[in-house]
Amino acid sequence: MKPLYWIAIGLAVVVFTAAPDDKYDVSEVLGCLLVLVGYVRLVRAAPDLPLRLTLGYLAVLSLIVAAVLSPPDARAWLDDADPAVVWASSLPALGFQAALCHALGTRAREARARSGWWWFVAETAILVSLVANVLYNGAGWQWLYGVGTVGLAGVLLVIALCALLGSAPWAGAEPAESEPSGDLSP
């Protein structure tokens, strides 16, 4: 399977599933693990990927945070915590997605792919939501209420882009094998 397909499936599992309050959140850990597998496959397929090291650290850190916050008691504590702690717990995953958007947008632009600018739109949406949440919660700028949902739109756009553009050669997909020429000689 192509690297970005792994990432799309992992992000979809994280975004669209939730564990009951009294059970471990295995889906979040599984989703982060799938994203990590996709990242490893992407780096192997595209060794010149920009921000490789940063993406690796953020993918591993996202998996660790998901594992630490998967027990029901940890999630209950996070629900009662300060909004800054909740925001901080989402930083590795959102940082990975923003860095991935930047790296893939850069590769798409270098390959002169017309769809490359969509990666930068998703990156901007995620970064705007991160800054807006800080200003809303920390500075008390109440007029920014709801701007954080722009980040969700950015994440959904990342999932869609990974699914739709995952077969592009600049996105780490192996080129399709050519048709046999009909010559059966060895």
CSV table of C-alpha atoms in Angstrom, one decimal:
chain,number,residue,atom,x,y,z
A,1,MET,CA,0.0,0.0,0.0
A,2,LYS,CA,1.2,3.5,-0.7
A,3,PRO,CA,2.7,5.6,2.2
A,4,LEU,CA,0.1,8.3,2.2
A,5,TYR,CA,-2.8,5.8,2.2
A,6,TRP,CA,-1.4,4.5,5.6
A,7,ILE,CA,-1.4,8.0,6.9
A,8,ALA,CA,-4.9,8.8,5.6
A,9,ILE,CA,-6.3,5.6,7.2
A,10,GLY,CA,-4.5,6.4,10.5
A,11,LEU,CA,-5.7,10.0,10.7
A,12,ALA,CA,-9.2,8.8,9.8
A,13,VAL,CA,-9.2,6.3,12.6
A,14,VAL,CA,-8.0,9.0,15.1
A,15,VAL,CA,-10.5,11.6,14.0
A,16,PHE,CA,-13.6,9.5,13.4
A,17,THR,CA,-13.4,7.0,16.4
A,18,ALA,CA,-13.8,7.5,20.1
A,19,ALA,CA,-13.6,5.1,23.0
A,20,PRO,CA,-16.3,4.7,25.6
A,21,ASP,CA,-15.5,6.6,28.8
A,22,ASP,CA,-14.7,3.4,30.8
A,23,LYS,CA,-12.5,1.7,28.1
A,24,TYR,CA,-9.0,2.2,26.8
A,25,ASP,CA,-8.7,4.3,23.7
A,26,VAL,CA,-7.1,1.8,21.5
A,27,SER,CA,-8.3,3.5,18.3
A,28,GLU,CA,-6.2,6.6,19.0
A,29,VAL,CA,-3.1,4.5,19.5
A,30,LEU,CA,-3.8,2.3,16.5
A,31,GLY,CA,-4.4,5.4,14.3
A,32,CYS,CA,-1.1,6.9,15.5
A,33,LEU,CA,0.7,3.6,14.8
A,34,LEU,CA,-0.7,3.6,11.3
A,35,VAL,CA,0.5,7.1,10.7
A,36,LEU,CA,3.9,6.1,11.9
A,37,VAL,CA,4.0,3.1,9.5
A,38,GLY,CA,3.0,5.5,6.7
A,39,TYR,CA,5.7,7.9,7.7
A,40,VAL,CA,8.4,5.2,7.7
A,41,ARG,CA,7.2,4.0,4.3
A,42,LEU,CA,7.2,7.6,3.0
A,43,VAL,CA,10.8,8.2,4.1
A,44,ARG,CA,11.9,4.9,2.5
A,45,ALA,CA,10.2,5.8,-0.8
A,46,ALA,CA,11.3,9.5,-0.7
A,47,PRO,CA,14.6,9.8,1.1
A,48,ASP,CA,14.9,13.4,0.1
A,49,LEU,CA,11.7,14.4,1.9
A,50,PRO,CA,12.0,17.8,3.6
A,51,LEU,CA,11.6,17.9,7.4
A,52,ARG,CA,12.3,14.1,7.7
A,53,LEU,CA,13.7,14.2,11.1
A,54,THR,CA,11.1,16.6,12.5
A,55,LEU,CA,8.3,14.5,11.0
A,56,GLY,CA,9.8,11.4,12.6
A,57,TYR,CA,10.1,12.9,16.1
A,58,LEU,CA,6.5,14.3,15.9
A,59,ALA,CA,5.1,10.9,14.7
A,60,VAL,CA,6.8,9.0,17.6
A,61,LEU,CA,5.8,11.7,20.1
A,62,SER,CA,2.2,11.6,18.9
A,63,LEU,CA,2.1,7.8,19.4
A,64,ILE,CA,3.6,8.2,22.9
A,65,VAL,CA,1.1,10.9,23.9
A,66,ALA,CA,-1.8,8.7,22.5
A,67,ALA,CA,-0.6,5.7,24.5
A,68,VAL,CA,-0.2,7.8,27.7
A,69,LEU,CA,-3.7,9.3,27.3
A,70,SER,CA,-5.4,6.1,26.3
A,71,PRO,CA,-6.4,4.9,29.8
A,72,PRO,CA,-9.9,6.0,31.0
A,73,ASP,CA,-8.4,7.8,34.1
A,74,ALA,CA,-6.0,9.8,31.9
A,75,ARG,CA,-8.8,10.9,29.6
A,76,ALA,CA,-11.0,11.9,32.5
A,77,TRP,CA,-8.1,13.9,34.0
A,78,LEU,CA,-7.6,15.6,30.6
A,79,ASP,CA,-11.3,16.4,30.3
A,80,ASP,CA,-11.0,18.3,33.7
A,81,ALA,CA,-7.6,19.9,32.9
A,82,ASP,CA,-6.9,23.4,31.9
A,83,PRO,CA,-7.5,24.1,28.2
A,84,ALA,CA,-3.8,24.8,27.8
A,85,VAL,CA,-3.0,21.2,28.8
A,86,VAL,CA,-5.6,19.9,26.3
A,87,TRP,CA,-4.1,22.1,23.6
A,88,ALA,CA,-0.5,20.9,24.5
A,89,SER,CA,-1.6,17.3,24.2
A,90,SER,CA,-2.7,17.9,20.6
A,91,LEU,CA,0.5,19.6,19.6
A,92,PRO,CA,2.5,16.6,18.4
A,93,ALA,CA,-0.2,15.3,16.1
A,94,LEU,CA,-1.1,18.7,14.7
A,95,GLY,CA,2.5,19.6,14.4
A,96,PHE,CA,3.1,16.3,12.4
A,97,GLN,CA,0.3,17.1,10.1
A,98,ALA,CA,1.4,20.7,9.5
A,99,ALA,CA,5.0,19.6,8.8
A,100,LEU,CA,3.7,16.8,6.5
A,101,CYS,CA,1.7,19.4,4.6
A,102,HIS,CA,4.7,21.6,4.2
A,103,ALA,CA,7.0,18.8,3.1
A,104,LEU,CA,4.5,17.4,0.6
A,105,GLY,CA,3.5,20.8,-0.6
A,106,THR,CA,7.2,21.5,-1.3
A,107,ARG,CA,7.6,18.2,-3.1
A,108,ALA,CA,4.5,18.8,-5.2
A,109,ARG,CA,5.7,22.3,-6.1
A,110,GLU,CA,9.1,20.9,-7.1
A,111,ALA,CA,7.3,18.3,-9.3
A,112,ARG,CA,5.1,21.1,-10.8
A,113,ALA,CA,1.9,19.4,-9.6
A,114,ARG,CA,-1.1,21.6,-9.8
A,115,SER,CA,-2.5,20.2,-6.5
A,116,GLY,CA,0.5,21.2,-4.5
A,117,TRP,CA,-1.0,24.4,-3.2
A,118,TRP,CA,-3.8,22.5,-1.4
A,119,TRP,CA,-1.2,21.1,1.0
A,120,PHE,CA,-0.3,24.7,2.0
A,121,VAL,CA,-4.0,25.5,2.5
A,122,ALA,CA,-4.3,22.6,4.9
A,123,GLU,CA,-1.0,23.6,6.7
A,124,THR,CA,-2.3,27.2,7.1
A,125,ALA,CA,-5.6,26.0,8.5
A,126,ILE,CA,-3.9,23.8,11.1
A,127,LEU,CA,-1.5,26.6,12.1
A,128,VAL,CA,-4.2,29.2,12.3
A,129,SER,CA,-6.2,26.9,14.7
A,130,LEU,CA,-3.2,26.4,16.9
A,131,VAL,CA,-2.5,30.1,17.3
A,132,ALA,CA,-6.2,30.9,17.6
A,133,ASN,CA,-6.6,28.5,20.5
A,134,VAL,CA,-3.7,30.1,22.4
A,135,LEU,CA,-5.1,33.5,21.9
A,136,TYR,CA,-8.7,32.4,22.8
A,137,ASN,CA,-7.7,30.5,26.0
A,138,GLY,CA,-4.6,32.5,27.0
A,139,ALA,CA,-5.3,36.1,26.0
A,140,GLY,CA,-9.0,35.8,26.5
A,141,TRP,CA,-9.9,36.9,22.9
A,142,GLN,CA,-13.4,35.7,23.0
A,143,TRP,CA,-14.1,36.9,19.4
A,144,LEU,CA,-11.9,34.0,18.3
A,145,TYR,CA,-14.4,31.4,19.5
A,146,GLY,CA,-14.8,28.7,17.0
A,147,VAL,CA,-11.7,29.5,14.9
A,148,GLY,CA,-10.2,26.3,16.2
A,149,THR,CA,-12.6,24.4,14.0
A,150,VAL,CA,-10.6,25.7,11.1
A,151,GLY,CA,-8.0,23.2,12.2
A,152,LEU,CA,-10.5,20.3,12.0
A,153,ALA,CA,-11.1,21.4,8.4
A,154,GLY,CA,-7.4,21.4,7.8
A,155,VAL,CA,-7.1,17.9,9.3
A,156,LEU,CA,-10.0,16.6,7.1
A,157,LEU,CA,-8.3,18.2,4.1
A,158,VAL,CA,-5.0,16.4,5.0
A,159,ILE,CA,-7.0,13.1,5.1
A,160,ALA,CA,-8.6,13.8,1.7
A,161,LEU,CA,-5.3,14.9,0.1
A,162,CYS,CA,-3.5,11.8,1.4
A,163,ALA,CA,-6.2,9.6,0.0
A,164,LEU,CA,-6.5,11.4,-3.3
A,165,LEU,CA,-2.9,12.2,-4.1
A,166,GLY,CA,-1.2,9.2,-2.4
A,167,SER,CA,-0.6,7.5,-5.8
A,168,ALA,CA,1.5,10.4,-7.1
A,169,PRO,CA,5.2,9.7,-7.7
A,170,TRP,CA,6.2,12.8,-5.9
A,171,ALA,CA,4.2,11.6,-2.9
A,172,GLY,CA,6.4,8.5,-2.4
A,173,ALA,CA,4.3,6.1,-4.5
A,174,GLU,CA,6.2,3.7,-6.7
A,175,PRO,CA,5.7,4.3,-10.4
A,176,ALA,CA,3.3,2.0,-12.0
A,177,GLU,CA,4.9,-0.9,-13.8
A,178,SER,CA,4.7,-0.6,-17.6
A,179,GLU,CA,2.6,-3.0,-19.6
A,180,PRO,CA,4.4,-6.0,-21.1
A,181,SER,CA,5.4,-5.4,-24.6
A,182,GLY,CA,4.2,-8.8,-25.9
A,183,ASP,CA,7.7,-10.1,-26.5
A,184,LEU,CA,8.0,-13.3,-24.5
A,185,SER,CA,11.8,-13.8,-25.1
A,186,PRO,CA,13.9,-13.8,-21.9
